[in-house]
């Protein structure tokens, strides 16, 4: 680890975070990385060793080699803190792992605005996952359905026998449903799908529910008089949704050139655009996932699963729709709301083997998968708000491109202090191209200043 005790303000052992902390840290982004780490260490109760891991890399090749196959190295991404988040009256430091400039700044910016309206108000469904068992060649789907439902209690016992430790933790199979899939060709005739609804407690639950499905599939097929096919979870985890609302005072929405009411109305118009047009809804939802994916990644969760669930949920009516919508309230405030499935966990999976994922969870301070899901959806709503506010006012390029300018400066060959100098010049010129950065760099070098 490369920090001295002095830089970090004294040696420190890991401690459990007590009480509420404030995630409102004005100007955090203006600190150097080491100063930020010191602040984080104190706020999140990290040990010096944990701070060292954050600074020097959270995953060794040895550890990586135990995670996946054919390992030849590791691949790092920046980890930043989403700030200003207040969800159900509690403050959160949000770990965000992402390669795209302006995402973390944007989420923190919008969370600051939402804070002015009382913070995010969130609720989460119980952690219910769906395992699907496909049954085919069922001679009479109505009779097959009845036969399965008549045995529901015994089947639920069999499901729970397959996962005794889950039952001991308070989870287990809660329900069994049978759906008939309408045939579109002759080969589809006689297809049933059985949904096993399983409470996974704080686990994401993919492996848990797959085991349950495999255990009971032969019995289900026998009851239906057909054969079993796939036995696998559904990533459309619509029994495990999170809903978040927020209220934003118009004053805090104002920008350089537009007053708060104009920006609010622009955001509502942007919402209507996404509600009416799937082409726009896809980009609107991408802006939401800009915030959610980095938290999913930083806490060791399966972002492909969350993405699949989000987009399938967005299209559940048959038309692809926005996951978040915005309206003006009768009191003039901007009202936002989001709903999406959140199949994530705070135990098991990657968390067992990835020290960075464990640290991410520790930084967030969440105690359960439901709480983590509510924080993630809040970050999604905040990201959407920041992007729509920028789009409704000056346009996205002003804020996004000025932060992107640093990557452009690096791509042009700048390093050290030159990165910020070149980036500032690019932003001032309003011309954030690599060629322009190369020009500025060579002028600076010729002037012998660097
Ligand atoms: P600003 O008004 O210049 O910021 O916004 P500010 O200086 O007034 O600071 C306000 C707060 O923002 C700060 O609070 C920070 O929390 C945060 P304070 O610390 O002062 O109490 N903040 C920063 N945090 C970290 N690093 C920074 C930083 N600057 C401000 N450098 C900002 C600047 C970029 C935040 C604003 O213009 C913004 O929110 N823009 C939106 C950018 C965005 O959405 N980026 C995502 C990528 S675009 C995309 O892919 C999605 C899209 O297609 C989706 C869609 O179409 O819907 C657009």
Short mmCIF file of C-alpha atoms and ligand atoms in Angstrom, two decimals:
data_model
loop_
_atom_site.label_atom_id
_atom_site.label_comp_id
_atom_site.label_asym_id
_atom_site.label_seq_id
_atom_site.Cartn_x
_atom_site.Cartn_y
_atom_site.Cartn_z
CA UNK A 1 0.00 0.00 0.00
CA UNK A 2 1.37 3.37 -0.96
CA UNK A 3 -0.08 5.74 1.66
CA UNK A 4 1.91 6.94 4.63
CA UNK A 5 0.16 7.24 8.01
CA UNK A 6 0.66 10.97 7.80
CA UNK A 7 -1.19 11.32 4.48
CA UNK A 8 -4.13 9.42 5.84
CA UNK A 9 -4.23 11.16 9.19
CA UNK A 10 -3.08 8.18 11.30
CA UNK A 11 -3.30 4.40 11.16
CA UNK A 12 -6.83 3.02 11.24
CA UNK A 13 -8.47 -0.34 11.59
CA UNK A 14 -11.73 -1.18 9.87
CA UNK A 15 -14.77 -0.30 11.95
CA UNK A 16 -18.47 -0.77 11.49
CA UNK A 17 -20.17 2.41 10.43
CA UNK A 18 -22.33 3.75 13.21
CA UNK A 19 -25.36 6.05 12.90
CA UNK A 20 -26.21 8.18 9.95
CA UNK A 21 -23.50 9.94 7.97
CA UNK A 22 -23.95 12.90 5.66
CA UNK A 23 -23.33 12.26 1.99
CA UNK A 24 -23.54 15.98 1.32
CA UNK A 25 -19.87 16.85 0.81
CA UNK A 26 -19.67 20.10 -1.16
CA UNK A 27 -16.62 20.38 -3.39
CA UNK A 28 -15.53 16.75 -2.83
CA UNK A 29 -14.58 16.62 -6.48
CA UNK A 30 -12.13 19.46 -6.03
CA UNK A 31 -10.01 17.41 -3.58
CA UNK A 32 -7.08 15.27 -4.65
CA UNK A 33 -7.55 11.50 -4.75
CA UNK A 34 -5.68 10.99 -1.47
CA UNK A 35 -7.74 13.61 0.33
CA UNK A 36 -10.90 11.97 -0.96
CA UNK A 37 -9.69 8.62 0.29
CA UNK A 38 -9.00 10.03 3.74
CA UNK A 39 -12.49 11.52 3.88
CA UNK A 40 -14.01 8.25 2.70
CA UNK A 41 -11.98 6.24 5.19
CA UNK A 42 -13.39 8.27 8.05
CA UNK A 43 -16.95 8.36 6.76
CA UNK A 44 -17.24 4.70 5.81
CA UNK A 45 -15.12 3.32 8.64
CA UNK A 46 -12.55 1.74 6.33
CA UNK A 47 -9.21 0.43 7.54
CA UNK A 48 -5.94 1.66 6.06
CA UNK A 49 -5.59 -1.70 4.34
CA UNK A 50 -8.98 -1.25 2.68
CA UNK A 51 -8.04 2.27 1.57
CA UNK A 52 -4.85 0.79 0.15
CA UNK A 53 -6.89 -1.74 -1.81
CA UNK A 54 -9.01 1.05 -3.31
CA UNK A 55 -5.92 3.01 -4.27
CA UNK A 56 -3.78 0.18 -5.59
CA UNK A 57 -6.32 -2.22 -7.10
CA UNK A 58 -8.93 -4.44 -5.57
CA UNK A 59 -8.34 -7.69 -7.41
CA UNK A 60 -5.14 -9.70 -7.81
CA UNK A 61 -4.57 -11.94 -10.81
CA UNK A 62 -4.54 -14.85 -8.38
CA UNK A 63 -8.04 -13.90 -7.18
CA UNK A 64 -9.22 -13.29 -10.72
CA UNK A 65 -8.00 -16.74 -11.68
CA UNK A 66 -10.45 -18.21 -9.18
CA UNK A 67 -13.34 -16.23 -10.61
CA UNK A 68 -13.41 -16.99 -14.33
CA UNK A 69 -11.65 -19.12 -16.93
CA UNK A 70 -8.56 -18.64 -19.08
CA UNK A 71 -7.45 -15.66 -16.99
CA UNK A 72 -4.54 -13.64 -18.38
CA UNK A 73 -4.91 -10.51 -16.25
CA UNK A 74 -7.37 -8.06 -14.70
CA UNK A 75 -9.05 -5.02 -16.23
CA UNK A 76 -9.63 -1.96 -14.07
CA UNK A 77 -12.32 0.73 -14.25
CA UNK A 78 -12.54 3.97 -12.27
CA UNK A 79 -14.45 3.80 -8.98
CA UNK A 80 -16.03 7.08 -7.85
CA UNK A 81 -18.48 8.17 -5.17
CA UNK A 82 -22.00 9.30 -5.93
CA UNK A 83 -22.74 12.00 -3.35
CA UNK A 84 -25.70 13.87 -1.88
CA UNK A 85 -27.95 10.79 -1.92
CA UNK A 86 -30.70 10.67 0.67
CA UNK A 87 -33.12 7.76 0.41
CA UNK A 88 -35.99 7.31 2.90
CA UNK A 89 -34.32 9.86 5.16
CA UNK A 90 -30.95 8.09 5.22
CA UNK A 91 -27.75 9.33 3.59
CA UNK A 92 -25.70 7.06 1.35
CA UNK A 93 -22.24 7.24 -0.17
CA UNK A 94 -22.77 5.43 -3.45
CA UNK A 95 -19.89 3.46 -5.02
CA UNK A 96 -19.99 3.82 -8.81
CA UNK A 97 -17.73 1.93 -11.16
CA UNK A 98 -17.89 3.40 -14.67
CA UNK A 99 -15.75 4.45 -17.62
CA UNK A 100 -17.93 7.34 -18.88
CA UNK A 101 -17.07 10.92 -17.84
CA UNK A 102 -19.84 13.05 -16.25
CA UNK A 103 -22.00 10.11 -15.06
CA UNK A 104 -20.94 10.40 -11.40
CA UNK A 105 -20.97 14.21 -11.46
CA UNK A 106 -24.44 14.18 -13.04
CA UNK A 107 -25.92 11.74 -10.51
CA UNK A 108 -24.43 13.71 -7.58
CA UNK A 109 -25.66 16.96 -9.08
CA UNK A 110 -29.25 15.71 -9.40
CA UNK A 111 -29.18 14.04 -5.97
CA UNK A 112 -28.28 17.44 -4.55
CA UNK A 113 -31.40 18.91 -6.17
CA UNK A 114 -33.64 16.08 -4.99
CA UNK A 115 -32.26 16.54 -1.48
CA UNK A 116 -33.71 20.04 -1.53
CA UNK A 117 -37.14 18.47 -1.99
CA UNK A 118 -36.75 15.98 0.87
CA UNK A 119 -34.73 13.23 -0.83
CA UNK A 120 -35.82 10.02 -2.56
CA UNK A 121 -38.77 8.03 -1.25
CA UNK A 122 -38.39 4.36 -2.09
CA UNK A 123 -40.09 1.02 -1.58
CA UNK A 124 -39.04 -2.48 -2.58
CA UNK A 125 -41.01 -5.67 -3.18
CA UNK A 126 -39.93 -8.77 -1.25
CA UNK A 127 -36.90 -10.46 -2.86
CA UNK A 128 -38.93 -12.87 -4.98
CA UNK A 129 -37.30 -14.48 -8.02
CA UNK A 130 -39.07 -16.55 -10.66
CA UNK A 131 -37.72 -19.90 -11.83
CA UNK A 132 -39.29 -21.24 -15.01
CA UNK A 133 -39.87 -24.88 -15.85
CA UNK A 134 -40.85 -25.45 -19.47
CA UNK A 135 -43.18 -28.41 -20.06
CA UNK A 136 -43.89 -29.61 -23.60
CA UNK A 137 -45.87 -32.38 -25.29
CA UNK A 138 -48.55 -31.90 -22.65
CA UNK A 139 -51.60 -33.67 -24.14
CA UNK A 140 -54.19 -31.53 -22.33
CA UNK A 141 -52.86 -28.23 -20.99
CA UNK A 142 -55.98 -27.50 -18.90
CA UNK A 143 -55.87 -30.88 -17.20
CA UNK A 144 -52.06 -30.57 -16.80
CA UNK A 145 -52.44 -27.18 -15.11
CA UNK A 146 -55.10 -28.52 -12.75
CA UNK A 147 -52.98 -31.55 -11.85
CA UNK A 148 -50.01 -29.35 -10.94
CA UNK A 149 -52.06 -26.84 -8.95
CA UNK A 150 -53.80 -29.66 -7.04
CA UNK A 151 -50.35 -30.75 -5.81
CA UNK A 152 -49.15 -27.22 -5.02
CA UNK A 153 -48.53 -27.73 -1.29
CA UNK A 154 -46.54 -30.94 -1.81
CA UNK A 155 -44.59 -29.37 -4.69
CA UNK A 156 -43.70 -26.35 -2.54
CA UNK A 157 -42.36 -28.72 0.13
CA UNK A 158 -40.27 -30.46 -2.54
CA UNK A 159 -38.94 -27.07 -3.69
CA UNK A 160 -37.97 -26.18 -0.12
CA UNK A 161 -36.34 -29.58 0.42
CA UNK A 162 -34.02 -28.65 -2.46
CA UNK A 163 -32.82 -25.51 -0.63
CA UNK A 164 -32.88 -26.21 3.12
CA UNK A 165 -30.33 -23.50 3.99
CA UNK A 166 -32.44 -20.88 2.20
CA UNK A 167 -35.44 -21.99 4.26
CA UNK A 168 -33.36 -21.76 7.45
CA UNK A 169 -32.50 -18.14 6.53
CA UNK A 170 -36.21 -17.32 6.26
CA UNK A 171 -36.58 -17.71 2.49
CA UNK A 172 -38.03 -20.45 0.31
CA UNK A 173 -40.68 -21.09 -2.32
CA UNK A 174 -43.74 -18.91 -1.81
CA UNK A 175 -45.97 -19.85 -4.73
CA UNK A 176 -46.36 -21.90 -7.88
CA UNK A 177 -48.12 -20.62 -10.97
CA UNK A 178 -48.82 -22.30 -14.29
CA UNK A 179 -49.12 -20.51 -17.62
CA UNK A 180 -50.21 -21.92 -20.94
CA UNK A 181 -48.13 -20.60 -23.83
CA UNK A 182 -50.37 -19.85 -26.77
CA UNK A 183 -49.16 -21.83 -29.79
CA UNK A 184 -48.15 -19.88 -32.86
CA UNK A 185 -47.17 -23.03 -34.79
CA UNK A 186 -48.28 -26.66 -34.50
CA UNK A 187 -45.00 -27.58 -32.73
CA UNK A 188 -45.80 -25.13 -29.91
CA UNK A 189 -49.05 -26.89 -29.00
CA UNK A 190 -49.09 -28.40 -25.52
CA UNK A 191 -46.56 -26.05 -23.94
CA UNK A 192 -46.92 -25.05 -20.31
CA UNK A 193 -44.55 -23.03 -18.20
CA UNK A 194 -44.48 -23.35 -14.43
CA UNK A 195 -43.28 -20.40 -12.38
CA UNK A 196 -41.73 -21.19 -9.03
CA UNK A 197 -41.75 -18.01 -6.97
CA UNK A 198 -38.85 -18.13 -4.54
CA UNK A 199 -37.93 -15.72 -1.74
CA UNK A 200 -34.14 -15.42 -2.03
CA UNK A 201 -33.60 -13.19 1.05
CA UNK A 202 -30.46 -11.13 0.42
CA UNK A 203 -29.08 -13.26 -2.42
CA UNK A 204 -29.57 -12.41 -6.08
CA UNK A 205 -30.75 -15.98 -6.23
CA UNK A 206 -29.97 -17.26 -9.73
CA UNK A 207 -28.26 -20.42 -8.51
CA UNK A 208 -30.80 -20.94 -5.74
CA UNK A 209 -33.81 -20.89 -8.04
CA UNK A 210 -32.12 -22.90 -10.77
CA UNK A 211 -31.49 -25.67 -8.23
CA UNK A 212 -35.14 -25.57 -7.15
CA UNK A 213 -36.34 -25.75 -10.76
CA UNK A 214 -34.11 -28.70 -11.58
CA UNK A 215 -35.24 -30.53 -8.44
CA UNK A 216 -38.98 -30.43 -9.18
CA UNK A 217 -39.06 -30.47 -12.99
CA UNK A 218 -39.46 -34.29 -13.34
CA UNK A 219 -42.41 -34.27 -10.94
CA UNK A 220 -44.04 -31.35 -12.76
CA UNK A 221 -43.64 -33.13 -16.10
CA UNK A 222 -45.13 -36.32 -14.70
CA UNK A 223 -48.14 -34.46 -13.27
CA UNK A 224 -48.74 -32.72 -16.61
CA UNK A 225 -48.22 -35.93 -18.57
CA UNK A 226 -45.56 -34.25 -20.71
CA UNK A 227 -41.79 -33.69 -20.82
CA UNK A 228 -39.70 -31.02 -19.15
CA UNK A 229 -37.42 -28.70 -21.11
CA UNK A 230 -35.65 -25.64 -19.69
CA UNK A 231 -35.29 -25.13 -15.94
CA UNK A 232 -33.90 -21.66 -15.37
CA UNK A 233 -34.61 -18.31 -13.71
CA UNK A 234 -36.39 -15.49 -15.54
CA UNK A 235 -34.46 -12.23 -15.71
CA UNK A 236 -37.79 -10.45 -15.99
CA UNK A 237 -37.82 -10.32 -12.19
CA UNK A 238 -41.09 -8.40 -12.00
CA UNK A 239 -41.94 -9.77 -8.53
CA UNK A 240 -38.85 -7.98 -7.26
CA UNK A 241 -39.48 -4.39 -8.31
CA UNK A 242 -38.34 -1.18 -6.72
CA UNK A 243 -40.30 2.06 -6.90
CA UNK A 244 -38.77 5.47 -6.16
CA UNK A 245 -40.33 8.92 -6.14
CA UNK A 246 -38.86 12.39 -5.75
CA UNK A 247 -39.95 16.02 -5.65
CA UNK A 248 -37.71 18.81 -6.88
CA UNK A 249 -38.29 22.49 -6.12
CA UNK A 250 -38.23 24.49 -9.36
CA UNK A 251 -35.69 27.00 -8.03
CA UNK A 252 -32.92 24.44 -7.95
CA UNK A 253 -33.57 23.42 -11.55
CA UNK A 254 -32.67 26.79 -13.03
CA UNK A 255 -29.65 26.96 -15.30
CA UNK A 256 -27.47 29.72 -16.69
CA UNK A 257 -29.99 30.75 -19.32
CA UNK A 258 -33.33 29.25 -18.19
CA UNK A 259 -35.45 29.77 -15.12
CA UNK A 260 -36.63 26.83 -13.02
CA UNK A 261 -40.16 26.73 -14.45
CA UNK A 262 -38.85 26.58 -18.02
CA UNK A 263 -36.46 23.76 -17.12
CA UNK A 264 -39.21 21.87 -15.27
CA UNK A 265 -41.54 22.16 -18.23
CA UNK A 266 -38.75 21.06 -20.56
CA UNK A 267 -38.18 17.95 -18.41
CA UNK A 268 -41.91 17.11 -18.49
CA UNK A 269 -41.92 17.51 -22.28
CA UNK A 270 -38.87 15.26 -22.49
CA UNK A 271 -40.73 12.67 -20.41
CA UNK A 272 -43.77 12.84 -22.71
CA UNK A 273 -41.46 12.42 -25.72
CA UNK A 274 -40.07 9.19 -24.19
CA UNK A 275 -43.59 7.99 -23.29
CA UNK A 276 -44.71 8.41 -26.90
CA UNK A 277 -41.65 7.23 -28.81
CA UNK A 278 -39.66 4.00 -28.27
CA UNK A 279 -36.66 5.51 -30.08
CA UNK A 280 -36.47 8.21 -27.44
CA UNK A 281 -37.44 5.81 -24.61
CA UNK A 282 -34.35 3.70 -25.37
CA UNK A 283 -32.06 6.71 -24.86
CA UNK A 284 -34.04 7.90 -21.83
CA UNK A 285 -33.60 4.46 -20.25
CA UNK A 286 -29.93 4.38 -21.22
CA UNK A 287 -29.56 7.57 -19.18
CA UNK A 288 -31.19 5.77 -16.22
CA UNK A 289 -28.89 2.74 -16.58
CA UNK A 290 -25.95 5.20 -16.67
CA UNK A 291 -26.51 5.49 -12.95
CA UNK A 292 -27.70 1.99 -12.08
CA UNK A 293 -25.06 -0.12 -13.84
CA UNK A 294 -22.08 1.51 -12.08
CA UNK A 295 -23.57 0.68 -8.67
CA UNK A 296 -24.48 -2.83 -9.78
CA UNK A 297 -20.88 -3.29 -10.93
CA UNK A 298 -19.30 -1.71 -7.84
CA UNK A 299 -21.24 -4.03 -5.53
CA UNK A 300 -20.38 -7.21 -7.43
CA UNK A 301 -23.81 -7.74 -8.94
CA UNK A 302 -24.85 -9.11 -12.32
CA UNK A 303 -25.35 -6.06 -14.53
CA UNK A 304 -26.39 -8.17 -17.55
CA UNK A 305 -29.25 -9.56 -15.48
CA UNK A 306 -30.31 -6.12 -14.24
CA UNK A 307 -30.12 -4.70 -17.78
CA UNK A 308 -32.15 -7.60 -19.23
CA UNK A 309 -34.78 -7.20 -16.50
CA UNK A 310 -35.00 -3.42 -16.93
CA UNK A 311 -35.54 -3.51 -20.69
CA UNK A 312 -37.96 -6.44 -20.63
CA UNK A 313 -39.94 -4.59 -17.94
CA UNK A 314 -39.90 -1.42 -20.06
CA UNK A 315 -41.47 -3.41 -22.92
CA UNK A 316 -43.98 -5.40 -20.82
CA UNK A 317 -47.02 -3.65 -22.34
CA UNK A 318 -45.87 -4.67 -25.82
CA UNK A 319 -44.47 -1.20 -26.48
CA UNK A 320 -41.05 -0.13 -25.18
CA UNK A 321 -41.60 2.63 -22.61
CA UNK A 322 -39.56 4.84 -20.26
CA UNK A 323 -38.77 3.40 -16.82
CA UNK A 324 -39.06 6.86 -15.25
CA UNK A 325 -41.54 9.64 -15.89
CA UNK A 326 -41.72 13.30 -14.83
CA UNK A 327 -44.64 15.65 -14.17
CA UNK A 328 -45.29 19.09 -12.69
CA UNK A 329 -47.08 18.82 -9.34
CA UNK A 330 -50.03 20.99 -8.30
CA UNK A 331 -47.61 22.86 -5.99
CA UNK A 332 -45.34 23.57 -8.97
CA UNK A 333 -42.65 21.11 -7.97
CA UNK A 334 -41.16 18.65 -10.45
CA UNK A 335 -42.27 15.10 -9.60
CA UNK A 336 -40.34 12.06 -10.76
CA UNK A 337 -40.95 8.36 -10.40
CA UNK A 338 -39.26 5.19 -11.51
CA UNK A 339 -40.16 1.51 -11.30
CA UNK A 340 -38.03 -1.45 -12.40
CA UNK A 341 -37.03 -4.95 -11.34
CA UNK A 342 -33.91 -5.08 -9.21
CA UNK A 343 -32.52 -8.60 -9.05
CA UNK A 344 -29.44 -7.97 -6.95
CA UNK A 345 -27.89 -9.37 -3.80
CA UNK A 346 -25.74 -8.43 -0.86
CA UNK A 347 -24.51 -11.96 -0.13
CA UNK A 348 -23.05 -14.79 -2.19
CA UNK A 349 -21.89 -14.73 -5.80
CA UNK A 350 -19.07 -12.34 -6.65
CA UNK A 351 -19.14 -10.90 -3.13
CA UNK A 352 -17.54 -14.11 -1.86
CA UNK A 353 -14.47 -13.70 -4.00
CA UNK A 354 -14.03 -10.06 -5.05
CA UNK A 355 -12.59 -7.78 -2.33
CA UNK A 356 -13.59 -4.69 -4.35
CA UNK A 357 -17.23 -5.78 -4.41
CA UNK A 358 -17.17 -6.27 -0.63
CA UNK A 359 -15.66 -2.81 -0.22
CA UNK A 360 -18.28 -1.32 -2.50
CA UNK A 361 -20.99 -2.77 -0.34
CA UNK A 362 -19.29 -1.57 2.82
CA UNK A 363 -19.01 1.97 1.42
CA UNK A 364 -22.70 1.99 0.55
CA UNK A 365 -23.58 1.03 4.11
CA UNK A 366 -26.63 -0.95 3.01
CA UNK A 367 -27.79 -3.86 5.12
CA UNK A 368 -30.03 -5.78 2.72
CA UNK A 369 -30.62 -6.48 -0.96
CA UNK A 370 -33.88 -4.55 -0.83
CA UNK A 371 -32.11 -1.50 0.58
CA UNK A 372 -29.41 -1.75 -2.09
CA UNK A 373 -32.06 -1.99 -4.82
CA UNK A 374 -33.73 1.18 -3.52
CA UNK A 375 -30.41 3.04 -3.60
CA UNK A 376 -29.68 1.79 -7.13
CA UNK A 377 -33.06 2.89 -8.47
CA UNK A 378 -32.59 6.29 -6.80
CA UNK A 379 -29.28 6.69 -8.60
CA UNK A 380 -31.07 5.75 -11.84
CA UNK A 381 -33.74 8.39 -11.26
CA UNK A 382 -31.07 10.98 -10.40
CA UNK A 383 -29.10 10.18 -13.56
CA UNK A 384 -32.24 10.57 -15.64
CA UNK A 385 -33.00 13.92 -13.99
CA UNK A 386 -29.48 15.28 -14.56
CA UNK A 387 -29.51 14.31 -18.24
CA UNK A 388 -33.04 15.64 -18.88
CA UNK A 389 -32.27 18.88 -17.07
CA UNK A 390 -29.20 19.42 -19.23
CA UNK A 391 -31.11 18.43 -22.39
CA UNK A 392 -34.02 20.72 -21.52
CA UNK A 393 -31.70 23.67 -20.89
CA UNK A 394 -28.27 24.33 -22.44
CA UNK A 395 -27.96 20.87 -24.02
CA UNK A 396 -25.94 17.87 -22.89
CA UNK A 397 -22.63 18.88 -24.44
CA UNK A 398 -21.81 21.79 -22.15
CA UNK A 399 -21.57 19.74 -18.93
CA UNK A 400 -20.76 16.33 -20.37
CA UNK A 401 -18.15 17.50 -22.87
CA UNK A 402 -16.30 19.68 -20.39
CA UNK A 403 -15.74 16.57 -18.24
CA UNK A 404 -15.06 14.46 -21.32
CA UNK A 405 -12.34 17.01 -22.19
CA UNK A 406 -9.96 15.37 -19.72
CA UNK A 407 -10.13 12.03 -21.56
CA UNK A 408 -9.60 13.88 -24.84
CA UNK A 409 -6.53 15.61 -23.38
CA UNK A 410 -5.10 12.24 -22.30
CA UNK A 411 -5.83 10.76 -25.73
CA UNK A 412 -3.88 13.65 -27.25
CA UNK A 413 -0.83 12.78 -25.13
CA UNK A 414 -1.22 15.03 -22.06
CA UNK A 415 -0.17 13.70 -18.67
CA UNK A 416 0.15 14.99 -15.09
CA UNK A 417 -0.83 18.62 -14.58
CA UNK A 418 -1.14 19.11 -18.33
CA UNK A 419 -4.35 17.06 -18.43
CA UNK A 420 -6.38 19.65 -16.51
CA UNK A 421 -4.70 22.59 -18.28
CA UNK A 422 -5.47 21.21 -21.75
CA UNK A 423 -8.99 20.18 -20.69
CA UNK A 424 -9.71 23.66 -19.32
CA UNK A 425 -8.52 25.25 -22.57
CA UNK A 426 -10.68 22.86 -24.64
CA UNK A 427 -13.75 23.72 -22.54
CA UNK A 428 -13.03 27.44 -22.82
CA UNK A 429 -12.85 27.13 -26.60
CA UNK A 430 -15.96 24.94 -26.67
CA UNK A 431 -14.08 22.67 -29.08
CA UNK A 432 -13.46 19.26 -27.48
CA UNK A 433 -11.65 17.45 -30.27
CA UNK A 434 -8.43 15.46 -30.11
CA UNK A 435 -6.88 17.52 -32.92
CA UNK A 436 -7.53 20.71 -30.97
CA UNK A 437 -6.05 19.13 -27.83
CA UNK A 438 -2.91 18.12 -29.77
CA UNK A 439 -2.58 21.69 -31.02
CA UNK A 440 -2.88 23.14 -27.51
CA UNK A 441 -0.41 20.60 -26.18
CA UNK A 442 2.20 21.40 -28.78
CA UNK A 443 1.75 25.16 -28.20
CA UNK A 444 2.26 24.63 -24.48
CA UNK A 445 5.36 22.54 -25.13
CA UNK A 446 6.77 25.07 -27.58
CA UNK A 447 6.25 27.85 -25.06
CA UNK A 448 8.61 25.72 -22.91
CA UNK A 449 6.25 26.06 -20.03
CA UNK A 450 6.07 22.23 -19.91
P1 LIG B 1 -22.70 22.25 -12.97
O1 LIG B 1 -23.99 22.98 -12.89
O2 LIG B 1 -21.57 22.88 -13.67
O3 LIG B 1 -22.25 21.82 -11.54
O4 LIG B 1 -23.00 20.83 -13.58
P2 LIG B 1 -21.94 22.70 -10.26
O5 LIG B 1 -20.55 23.20 -10.36
O6 LIG B 1 -23.03 23.67 -9.98
O7 LIG B 1 -22.01 21.54 -9.15
C1 LIG B 1 -23.22 20.98 -8.74
C2 LIG B 1 -22.95 19.59 -8.16
O8 LIG B 1 -22.66 18.69 -9.23
C3 LIG B 1 -21.74 19.52 -7.25
O9 LIG B 1 -22.15 19.83 -5.95
C4 LIG B 1 -21.30 18.10 -7.39
O10 LIG B 1 -22.06 17.26 -6.56
C5 LIG B 1 -21.61 17.82 -8.84
P3 LIG B 1 -21.09 20.48 -4.92
O11 LIG B 1 -19.94 19.56 -4.81
O12 LIG B 1 -20.70 21.80 -5.51
O13 LIG B 1 -21.87 20.58 -3.69
N1 LIG B 1 -20.44 18.08 -9.69
C6 LIG B 1 -19.39 17.28 -9.79
N2 LIG B 1 -19.09 16.12 -9.18
C7 LIG B 1 -17.94 15.50 -9.52
N3 LIG B 1 -17.07 16.01 -10.41
C8 LIG B 1 -17.32 17.17 -11.04
C9 LIG B 1 -18.52 17.85 -10.74
N4 LIG B 1 -19.08 19.00 -11.17
C10 LIG B 1 -20.26 19.12 -10.52
N5 LIG B 1 -16.44 17.66 -11.92
C11 LIG B 1 -22.67 18.70 -14.52
C12 LIG B 1 -22.04 20.06 -14.21
C13 LIG B 1 -21.77 17.92 -15.44
C14 LIG B 1 -22.84 17.94 -13.21
C15 LIG B 1 -24.07 18.98 -15.18
O14 LIG B 1 -23.87 19.71 -16.36
C16 LIG B 1 -24.85 17.74 -15.48
O15 LIG B 1 -25.45 17.18 -14.59
N6 LIG B 1 -24.89 17.35 -16.74
C17 LIG B 1 -25.52 16.11 -17.19
C18 LIG B 1 -24.45 15.19 -17.66
C19 LIG B 1 -24.95 13.80 -17.93
O16 LIG B 1 -26.10 13.50 -17.85
N7 LIG B 1 -24.02 12.93 -18.24
C20 LIG B 1 -24.32 11.53 -18.56
C21 LIG B 1 -23.79 11.20 -19.91
S1 LIG B 1 -24.87 11.72 -21.15
C22 LIG B 1 -25.69 10.25 -21.62
O17 LIG B 1 -25.05 9.30 -21.95
C23 LIG B 1 -27.15 10.05 -21.45
C24 LIG B 1 -28.15 10.75 -22.33
O18 LIG B 1 -28.11 10.37 -23.69
C25 LIG B 1 -29.46 10.34 -21.73
C26 LIG B 1 -30.65 11.00 -22.32
O19 LIG B 1 -30.63 11.39 -23.51
O20 LIG B 1 -31.66 11.11 -21.57
C27 LIG B 1 -27.92 12.24 -22.26
#
